[in-house]
């Protein structure tokens, strides 16, 4: 899994002039990544050297050699105990009229499915030392990996957009009229940018402690919401019956699954520096429970807040969406108003990994992108989702429900394809005999990608025929439900890809040999 001693057979100075060899210099520790990057940019080199000297991460998507791994950071799985998860739980009642009991059951069941899928992807980080989007090259080739990177960039920007809108709403509603929503959105965006600009270590340090503030605030919300009065039977009178009820559960379940599986395309990004011999089961369990416990805890809180029948709460939700509902818990609002900077950091905890991984996914688009420092792409991502948040700030619920549904479609077939490649074709006694990790950035040695791309297309076809959105309902989605159909998009996307990838990949290996 490391470069052979005679890897460089040409004159080194000549070889180092190519982008490919520059990446290999970093990946195989021929030279420190900060020196390689700084030397590439001429007059900007000294500035970059200073940034790297003060702790800004230089490494991008290059593979982490085994001798540069570390045993810490395995426990940093606390990014989901944040306000941005509350509105997902609230959608169970506001968008699908589910009772509290049905909403909670759906969160548990579909959440467990999404957590298992994401936890599997996380185990590949220590095994390969690669970022998630680079790992996809071993199943779908260089071109397929680029397609996944595009999808993941859109995914992380979508998550970030919803996060800054909710954060801005909450800040703006703490003391109504004192802070414009646009300013609140920008504050949250800047708070997300700083740790991501610095890099991997800062992200882990931040998330290691952010959960403490988050957990205290969540407990406050639970308690203060209880003081206002939860009524778990509040939605029973308006809940759908007959065929419409399972349709609502399936549609809400797709959103819940997407909220969990949305972490899968970045799951290995935060484990790739763990030692290669880290037990996969340890990574799996830590990731699963690090997702399942906080996400369920907070999403159920969102569902619980929707059961409060106090007219002031109902009006707050109608006027200010979930941010207005949260700010309606007035004692908490006073506390937060006195510490707005700390609260801004708390709101951005969930958004920091999204921003960091967006930069990596842009680098994974190809070598011309990979040679640009990661922090530059992080800044571009910050600008993109902050502008999108400002533009879409009045349409939060629509953006959230549509985005998470569509997100679950592509993450479903992505996870299935990577899993089949890993367990069937890359097992040690399988046709490919494991991963040749030295090939991660050599297109001629990676799979051609035809099987992966075709299976991806079949997955999209499955999503199209099974989806049920406001703007389109597929034929199978229409048959599965009542008036508005049922969203079977992610289930059919996974099934279509799973069935098609096996024979296509076996044929690709037989004909091409890689």
XYZ file of C-alpha atoms in Angstrom:
514
model
C 0.000 0.000 0.000
C 2.994 2.275 -0.256
C 5.020 3.416 -3.227
C 7.722 1.020 -4.359
C 11.346 2.195 -3.994
C 11.820 2.378 -7.768
C 8.616 4.315 -8.359
C 10.509 7.261 -9.856
C 12.520 5.901 -12.732
C 12.793 9.194 -14.650
C 14.792 12.229 -13.738
C 13.068 13.517 -10.597
C 13.292 17.171 -11.481
C 11.612 16.520 -14.801
C 8.960 14.274 -13.287
C 8.125 16.769 -10.564
C 7.029 19.246 -13.222
C 3.796 17.306 -13.831
C 0.679 17.602 -11.740
C 0.494 13.848 -11.272
C 3.955 13.621 -9.780
C 3.371 16.630 -7.554
C 0.404 14.799 -6.057
C 2.510 11.679 -5.612
C 5.256 13.692 -3.906
C 2.729 14.668 -1.259
C 0.998 11.311 -1.059
C 4.175 9.321 -0.562
C 5.877 11.867 1.704
C 8.609 12.561 -0.842
C 8.228 16.156 0.245
C 6.024 17.953 2.766
C 2.703 19.096 1.223
C 3.139 22.698 2.365
C 6.479 23.000 0.563
C 5.124 21.422 -2.615
C 2.114 23.743 -2.723
C 4.025 26.888 -1.776
C 6.667 26.266 -4.459
C 3.963 25.896 -7.103
C 2.641 29.456 -6.819
C 5.706 31.610 -7.400
C 5.331 35.063 -5.829
C 2.446 33.807 -3.689
C 4.654 31.076 -2.276
C 5.893 33.082 0.755
C 2.307 34.026 1.698
C 1.193 30.405 1.460
C 4.223 29.316 3.494
C 3.217 31.725 6.269
C -0.359 30.409 6.252
C 0.869 26.826 6.506
C 3.337 27.811 9.236
C 0.551 29.143 11.465
C -1.425 25.921 11.145
C -3.519 26.142 7.977
C -3.791 22.625 6.536
C -1.797 22.160 3.334
C -2.839 18.617 2.498
C -5.821 18.131 0.205
C -7.118 14.893 -1.313
C -3.725 13.161 -1.414
C -3.621 9.791 0.303
C -2.428 9.854 3.935
C 0.565 7.482 4.260
C 0.422 4.970 7.122
C 3.360 6.567 8.920
C 1.511 9.908 9.052
C -1.645 8.545 10.673
C -2.671 9.260 14.260
C -4.817 7.443 16.801
C -6.753 10.440 18.109
C -9.982 12.010 16.821
C -11.932 8.730 16.618
C -14.492 10.023 19.109
C -15.320 13.337 17.421
C -18.837 12.536 16.207
C -20.904 15.338 17.717
C -21.877 17.539 14.783
C -25.561 16.612 14.771
C -26.713 17.909 18.162
C -27.526 21.251 16.564
C -30.515 23.397 15.690
C -30.296 22.588 11.980
C -31.622 19.077 12.726
C -34.774 20.330 14.499
C -36.726 21.399 11.370
C -36.371 17.906 9.882
C -38.348 16.464 12.795
C -40.854 19.297 12.499
C -41.584 18.346 8.876
C -43.273 15.144 10.039
C -46.234 17.180 11.262
C -45.999 20.375 9.230
C -45.590 18.738 5.805
C -46.980 15.214 6.287
C -49.557 15.640 9.126
C -48.134 12.651 11.020
C -48.978 12.233 14.681
C -46.128 12.463 17.149
C -45.965 8.677 17.610
C -45.754 7.936 13.896
C -43.168 10.692 13.389
C -40.946 9.263 16.142
C -41.235 5.687 14.829
C -40.308 6.880 11.339
C -37.285 8.779 12.661
C -36.016 5.696 14.502
C -36.499 3.217 11.641
C -35.311 5.235 8.666
C -32.623 6.866 10.798
C -31.169 3.470 11.688
C -31.047 2.520 8.004
C -29.275 5.744 7.067
C -26.914 5.450 10.043
C -25.838 1.928 9.046
C -25.138 3.024 5.478
C -23.080 6.033 6.571
C -21.166 4.085 9.214
C -20.047 1.592 6.570
C -18.593 4.358 4.396
C -16.759 5.720 7.444
C -14.886 2.422 7.877
C -13.197 2.928 4.506
C -11.257 5.974 5.753
C -8.672 4.123 7.869
C -8.516 1.228 5.391
C -7.584 3.425 2.443
C -6.277 6.708 3.888
C -8.359 8.457 1.230
C -11.182 10.976 1.214
C -14.629 9.628 0.369
C -14.941 11.043 -3.126
C -11.542 9.652 -4.101
C -12.595 6.188 -2.869
C -15.440 6.184 -5.421
C -12.822 6.029 -8.187
C -12.204 2.373 -7.297
C -15.775 1.464 -8.260
C -16.777 4.053 -10.855
C -13.448 5.145 -12.324
C -12.037 8.634 -12.601
C -15.004 9.963 -14.575
C -17.555 8.364 -12.258
C -15.708 9.739 -9.244
C -15.902 13.199 -10.785
C -19.672 12.841 -11.211
C -20.013 11.866 -7.555
C -17.894 14.851 -6.584
C -20.262 17.186 -8.435
C -23.250 15.614 -6.684
C -21.518 15.898 -3.328
C -20.604 19.549 -3.882
C -24.280 20.301 -4.544
C -25.253 18.221 -1.498
C -22.914 19.957 0.924
C -23.832 23.382 -0.441
C -27.513 22.469 0.010
C -26.934 21.410 3.614
C -24.942 24.573 4.238
C -27.629 26.776 2.721
C -30.332 25.360 4.987
C -27.992 25.655 7.981
C -27.183 29.338 7.483
C -30.845 30.182 6.842
C -31.959 28.491 10.065
C -29.065 30.024 11.992
C -29.881 33.454 10.613
C -33.587 33.013 11.432
C -32.806 32.098 15.013
C -30.389 34.980 15.548
C -32.831 37.416 13.957
C -35.709 36.184 16.148
C -33.878 36.357 19.494
C -34.619 40.089 19.673
C -36.948 40.777 16.728
C -36.169 43.936 14.812
C -32.605 44.354 16.081
C -30.761 42.033 13.663
C -31.770 41.670 9.992
C -32.071 38.090 8.739
C -29.462 38.730 6.043
C -26.910 39.834 8.642
C -27.670 36.752 10.753
C -27.041 34.496 7.736
C -23.694 36.197 7.048
C -22.631 35.862 10.710
C -23.293 32.113 10.660
C -21.453 31.750 7.343
C -18.339 33.510 8.660
C -18.344 31.387 11.829
C -18.363 28.274 9.632
C -15.548 29.532 7.444
C -12.877 30.072 10.092
C -12.322 26.470 11.331
C -12.683 25.059 7.797
C -10.139 27.499 6.437
C -7.595 26.237 8.971
C -8.328 22.585 8.280
C -8.689 19.035 9.566
C -7.217 19.422 13.045
C -9.151 22.598 13.799
C -12.405 20.989 12.623
C -11.845 18.073 15.000
C -10.873 20.320 17.917
C -13.930 22.496 17.368
C -16.359 19.587 17.133
C -14.777 17.892 20.153
C -16.118 20.637 22.420
C -19.040 22.173 20.505
C -21.352 19.339 21.565
C -21.217 20.471 25.201
C -22.883 23.813 24.461
C -25.202 22.119 21.984
C -26.374 19.485 24.449
C -27.069 22.045 27.174
C -29.131 24.181 24.795
C -31.059 21.132 23.547
C -31.898 20.145 27.121
C -33.082 23.713 27.740
C -35.297 23.482 24.675
C -36.782 20.175 25.791
C -37.475 21.528 29.271
C -38.840 24.906 28.225
C -40.958 23.292 25.522
C -42.381 20.997 28.181
C -43.201 24.031 30.298
C -45.195 25.421 27.367
C -47.002 22.071 27.164
C -46.430 19.125 24.845
C -49.563 17.410 23.542
C -48.602 14.165 21.810
C -52.152 13.733 20.533
C -52.278 17.180 18.914
C -51.991 15.936 15.309
C -54.139 12.802 15.573
C -57.280 14.571 14.406
C -55.631 15.800 11.181
C -53.479 12.729 10.440
C -54.198 10.958 7.150
C -55.778 7.521 7.158
C -55.957 4.563 4.790
C -53.384 4.431 1.977
C -52.420 8.031 2.589
C -50.881 7.264 6.000
C -48.161 4.814 4.824
C -47.522 7.177 1.912
C -46.852 10.002 4.387
C -44.573 7.740 6.449
C -42.579 6.653 3.385
C -42.201 10.223 2.158
C -41.121 11.536 5.558
C -38.882 8.484 5.943
C -37.038 9.401 2.761
C -36.280 12.818 4.235
C -35.066 11.265 7.493
C -32.907 8.771 5.589
C -31.424 11.646 3.597
C -30.560 13.529 6.782
C -28.485 10.516 7.905
C -27.136 9.303 4.547
C -26.204 12.863 3.621
C -23.116 12.332 5.795
C -22.054 9.230 3.817
C -20.332 11.155 0.979
C -18.033 12.784 3.561
C -17.856 10.028 6.199
C -14.359 8.813 5.335
C -12.988 12.372 5.214
C -12.784 12.495 9.005
C -11.361 9.005 9.575
C -8.646 8.841 6.927
C -5.936 9.833 9.429
C -6.703 6.980 11.786
C -4.191 4.071 11.720
C -4.820 1.532 8.977
C -5.201 -1.209 11.592
C -8.034 0.578 13.411
C -10.770 -2.075 13.865
C -13.533 -1.388 11.292
C -16.188 -2.399 13.828
C -14.951 0.302 16.209
C -15.234 2.953 13.502
C -18.624 1.590 12.444
C -20.130 1.631 15.932
C -18.724 5.033 16.883
C -20.027 6.524 13.646
C -23.431 4.858 13.873
C -24.153 5.902 17.440
C -22.515 9.294 16.859
C -25.179 9.831 14.203
C -28.140 7.933 15.576
C -28.255 9.247 19.140
C -27.935 13.010 18.517
C -29.935 13.122 15.274
C -32.843 11.158 16.725
C -32.695 13.169 19.941
C -32.905 16.480 18.082
C -35.340 15.424 15.352
C -37.737 14.080 17.980
C -37.375 17.437 19.747
C -38.486 19.089 16.502
C -41.504 16.782 16.348
C -42.271 17.466 20.019
C -42.166 21.251 19.594
C -44.787 20.920 16.859
C -47.202 19.406 19.400
C -47.313 22.606 21.487
C -50.781 24.090 20.994
C -50.038 27.479 22.531
C -51.193 30.052 19.906
C -47.982 32.053 20.391
C -45.917 29.040 19.303
C -48.151 28.334 16.331
C -47.893 31.960 15.223
C -44.108 31.981 15.751
C -43.739 28.962 13.454
C -46.016 30.499 10.856
C -44.135 33.815 10.879
C -40.533 32.682 11.354
C -40.467 28.973 10.478
C -38.420 26.773 12.845
C -36.125 29.666 13.775
C -39.109 31.646 15.009
C -40.414 28.634 16.930
C -37.064 28.147 18.690
C -36.758 31.816 19.544
C -40.272 31.700 21.031
C -38.764 29.880 24.017
C -38.167 33.311 25.560
C -35.938 32.441 28.541
C -33.525 30.768 26.157
C -33.750 33.742 23.853
C -32.606 36.092 26.612
C -29.675 33.833 27.442
C -28.607 33.583 23.833
C -28.992 37.298 23.230
C -26.392 37.880 25.925
C -23.957 35.530 24.232
C -24.662 35.806 20.533
C -21.125 34.999 19.413
C -21.077 31.687 21.313
C -24.503 30.890 19.943
C -23.349 31.652 16.411
C -20.568 29.118 16.810
C -23.055 26.564 18.145
C -25.316 27.090 15.138
C -22.392 26.582 12.758
C -21.164 23.300 14.317
C -23.179 21.201 11.875
C -22.156 23.349 8.931
C -18.391 23.179 9.446
C -17.935 19.614 8.124
C -20.120 20.486 5.125
C -17.880 23.437 4.274
C -14.631 21.546 4.821
C -15.714 18.582 2.683
C -16.995 20.827 -0.099
C -13.433 22.050 -0.591
C -12.181 18.467 -0.776
C -14.902 17.473 -3.244
C -13.946 20.348 -5.529
C -10.345 19.143 -5.443
C -11.577 15.644 -6.332
C -13.037 16.967 -9.614
C -9.630 16.460 -11.206
C -5.960 17.351 -11.082
C -6.340 21.009 -12.168
C -8.596 21.501 -9.134
C -6.433 19.368 -6.837
C -3.367 21.572 -7.200
C -5.246 24.646 -5.911
C -4.981 24.820 -2.092
C -7.965 23.385 -0.246
C -8.632 26.568 1.743
C -9.262 28.513 -1.479
C -12.124 26.177 -2.414
C -13.462 26.389 1.131
C -13.717 30.159 0.740
C -15.528 29.768 -2.605
C -17.996 27.364 -0.944
C -18.605 29.874 1.853
C -19.465 32.594 -0.664
C -21.747 30.262 -2.639
C -23.920 29.006 0.215
C -24.054 32.370 1.994
C -25.355 34.035 -1.168
C -27.792 31.136 -1.701
C -28.970 31.493 1.898
C -29.624 35.195 1.453
C -31.526 34.602 -1.802
C -33.590 31.655 -0.498
C -34.156 32.876 3.058
C -37.937 33.185 2.667
C -38.403 29.610 1.392
C -36.694 27.543 4.076
C -39.209 24.689 4.483
C -39.583 24.170 0.735
C -35.808 24.121 0.245
C -35.316 21.705 3.142
C -37.994 19.145 2.248
C -37.198 19.038 -1.487
C -33.442 19.052 -0.958
C -33.381 16.205 1.586
C -35.702 14.038 -0.505
C -33.548 14.384 -3.606
C -30.406 13.937 -1.511
C -31.601 10.520 -0.341
C -31.894 9.352 -3.959
C -28.274 9.716 -5.013
C -26.716 8.798 -1.686
C -28.701 5.533 -1.803
C -27.180 4.339 -5.084
C -23.768 5.750 -4.194
C -23.666 3.701 -0.977
C -24.884 0.530 -2.699
C -22.297 0.731 -5.490
C -19.396 1.387 -3.119
C -20.576 -1.406 -0.792
C -20.850 -3.995 -3.573
C -17.416 -3.055 -4.871
C -15.919 -3.354 -1.389
C -17.565 -6.578 -0.209
C -17.694 -8.480 -3.506
C -15.024 -7.254 -5.898
C -12.389 -5.874 -3.499
C -12.409 -8.574 -0.850
C -8.967 -10.136 -0.592
C -9.930 -13.309 -2.428
C -12.168 -11.487 -4.879
C -11.462 -10.898 -8.580
C -9.379 -7.770 -7.895
C -7.698 -8.949 -4.688
C -8.249 -5.780 -2.673
C -7.360 -2.144 -3.252
C -4.156 -1.082 -4.982
C -4.083 2.245 -3.203
C -1.139 3.588 -5.178
C -3.473 3.866 -8.178
C -5.911 6.334 -6.646
C -4.880 9.167 -8.997
C -3.837 7.160 -12.062
C -6.832 6.891 -14.434
C -5.162 4.214 -16.580
C -4.955 1.872 -13.570
C -8.389 2.586 -12.116
C -11.585 0.889 -13.344
C -12.841 2.306 -16.610
C -16.029 3.195 -14.740
C -18.586 2.023 -17.280
C -20.262 -0.327 -14.794
C -20.410 2.292 -12.068
C -21.764 5.016 -14.337
C -24.406 2.727 -15.879
C -25.468 1.525 -12.415
C -25.665 5.194 -11.425
C -27.997 5.801 -14.383
C -30.158 2.841 -13.366
C -30.300 4.298 -9.862
C -31.468 7.632 -11.235
C -34.124 5.808 -13.258
C -35.302 4.064 -10.091
C -35.511 7.381 -8.276
C -37.490 8.967 -11.116
C -40.128 6.241 -11.310
C -40.461 6.065 -7.512
C -40.209 9.691 -6.435
C -43.060 11.827 -5.150
C -42.338 15.523 -5.049
C -44.515 18.593 -5.332
C -43.233 19.162 -8.853
C -43.241 15.531 -10.055
C -44.564 12.111 -9.041
C -43.218 8.988 -10.742
C -45.558 6.214 -11.910
C -44.581 3.782 -9.126
C -44.655 6.559 -6.545
C -48.172 7.434 -7.699
C -49.326 3.807 -7.449
C -47.903 3.421 -3.926
C -49.904 6.204 -2.338
C -53.248 7.933 -2.416
C -53.856 11.407 -3.837
C -50.249 12.618 -3.657
C -48.449 9.295 -3.979
C -45.623 7.949 -1.812
C -41.943 8.718 -2.162
C -40.139 5.444 -2.942
C -37.261 7.226 -4.639
C -34.325 6.195 -2.460
C -35.519 2.593 -2.072
C -35.858 2.077 -5.823
C -32.633 3.982 -6.558
C -30.747 1.585 -4.279
C -32.506 -1.506 -5.676
C -31.986 -0.619 -9.352
C -28.290 0.127 -8.803
C -27.718 -2.986 -6.684
C -29.227 -5.308 -9.274
C -27.455 -3.727 -12.248
C -23.980 -3.104 -10.800
C -23.106 -6.742 -10.047
C -23.336 -8.139 -13.611
C -22.035 -4.946 -15.209
C -18.964 -4.800 -12.979
C -18.254 -8.524 -13.412
C -18.397 -8.038 -17.188
C -16.172 -4.957 -17.005
C -13.521 -6.861 -15.035
C -13.688 -9.792 -17.447
C -13.287 -7.634 -20.561
C -10.926 -4.936 -19.269
C -9.218 -6.581 -16.290
C -9.501 -3.688 -13.841
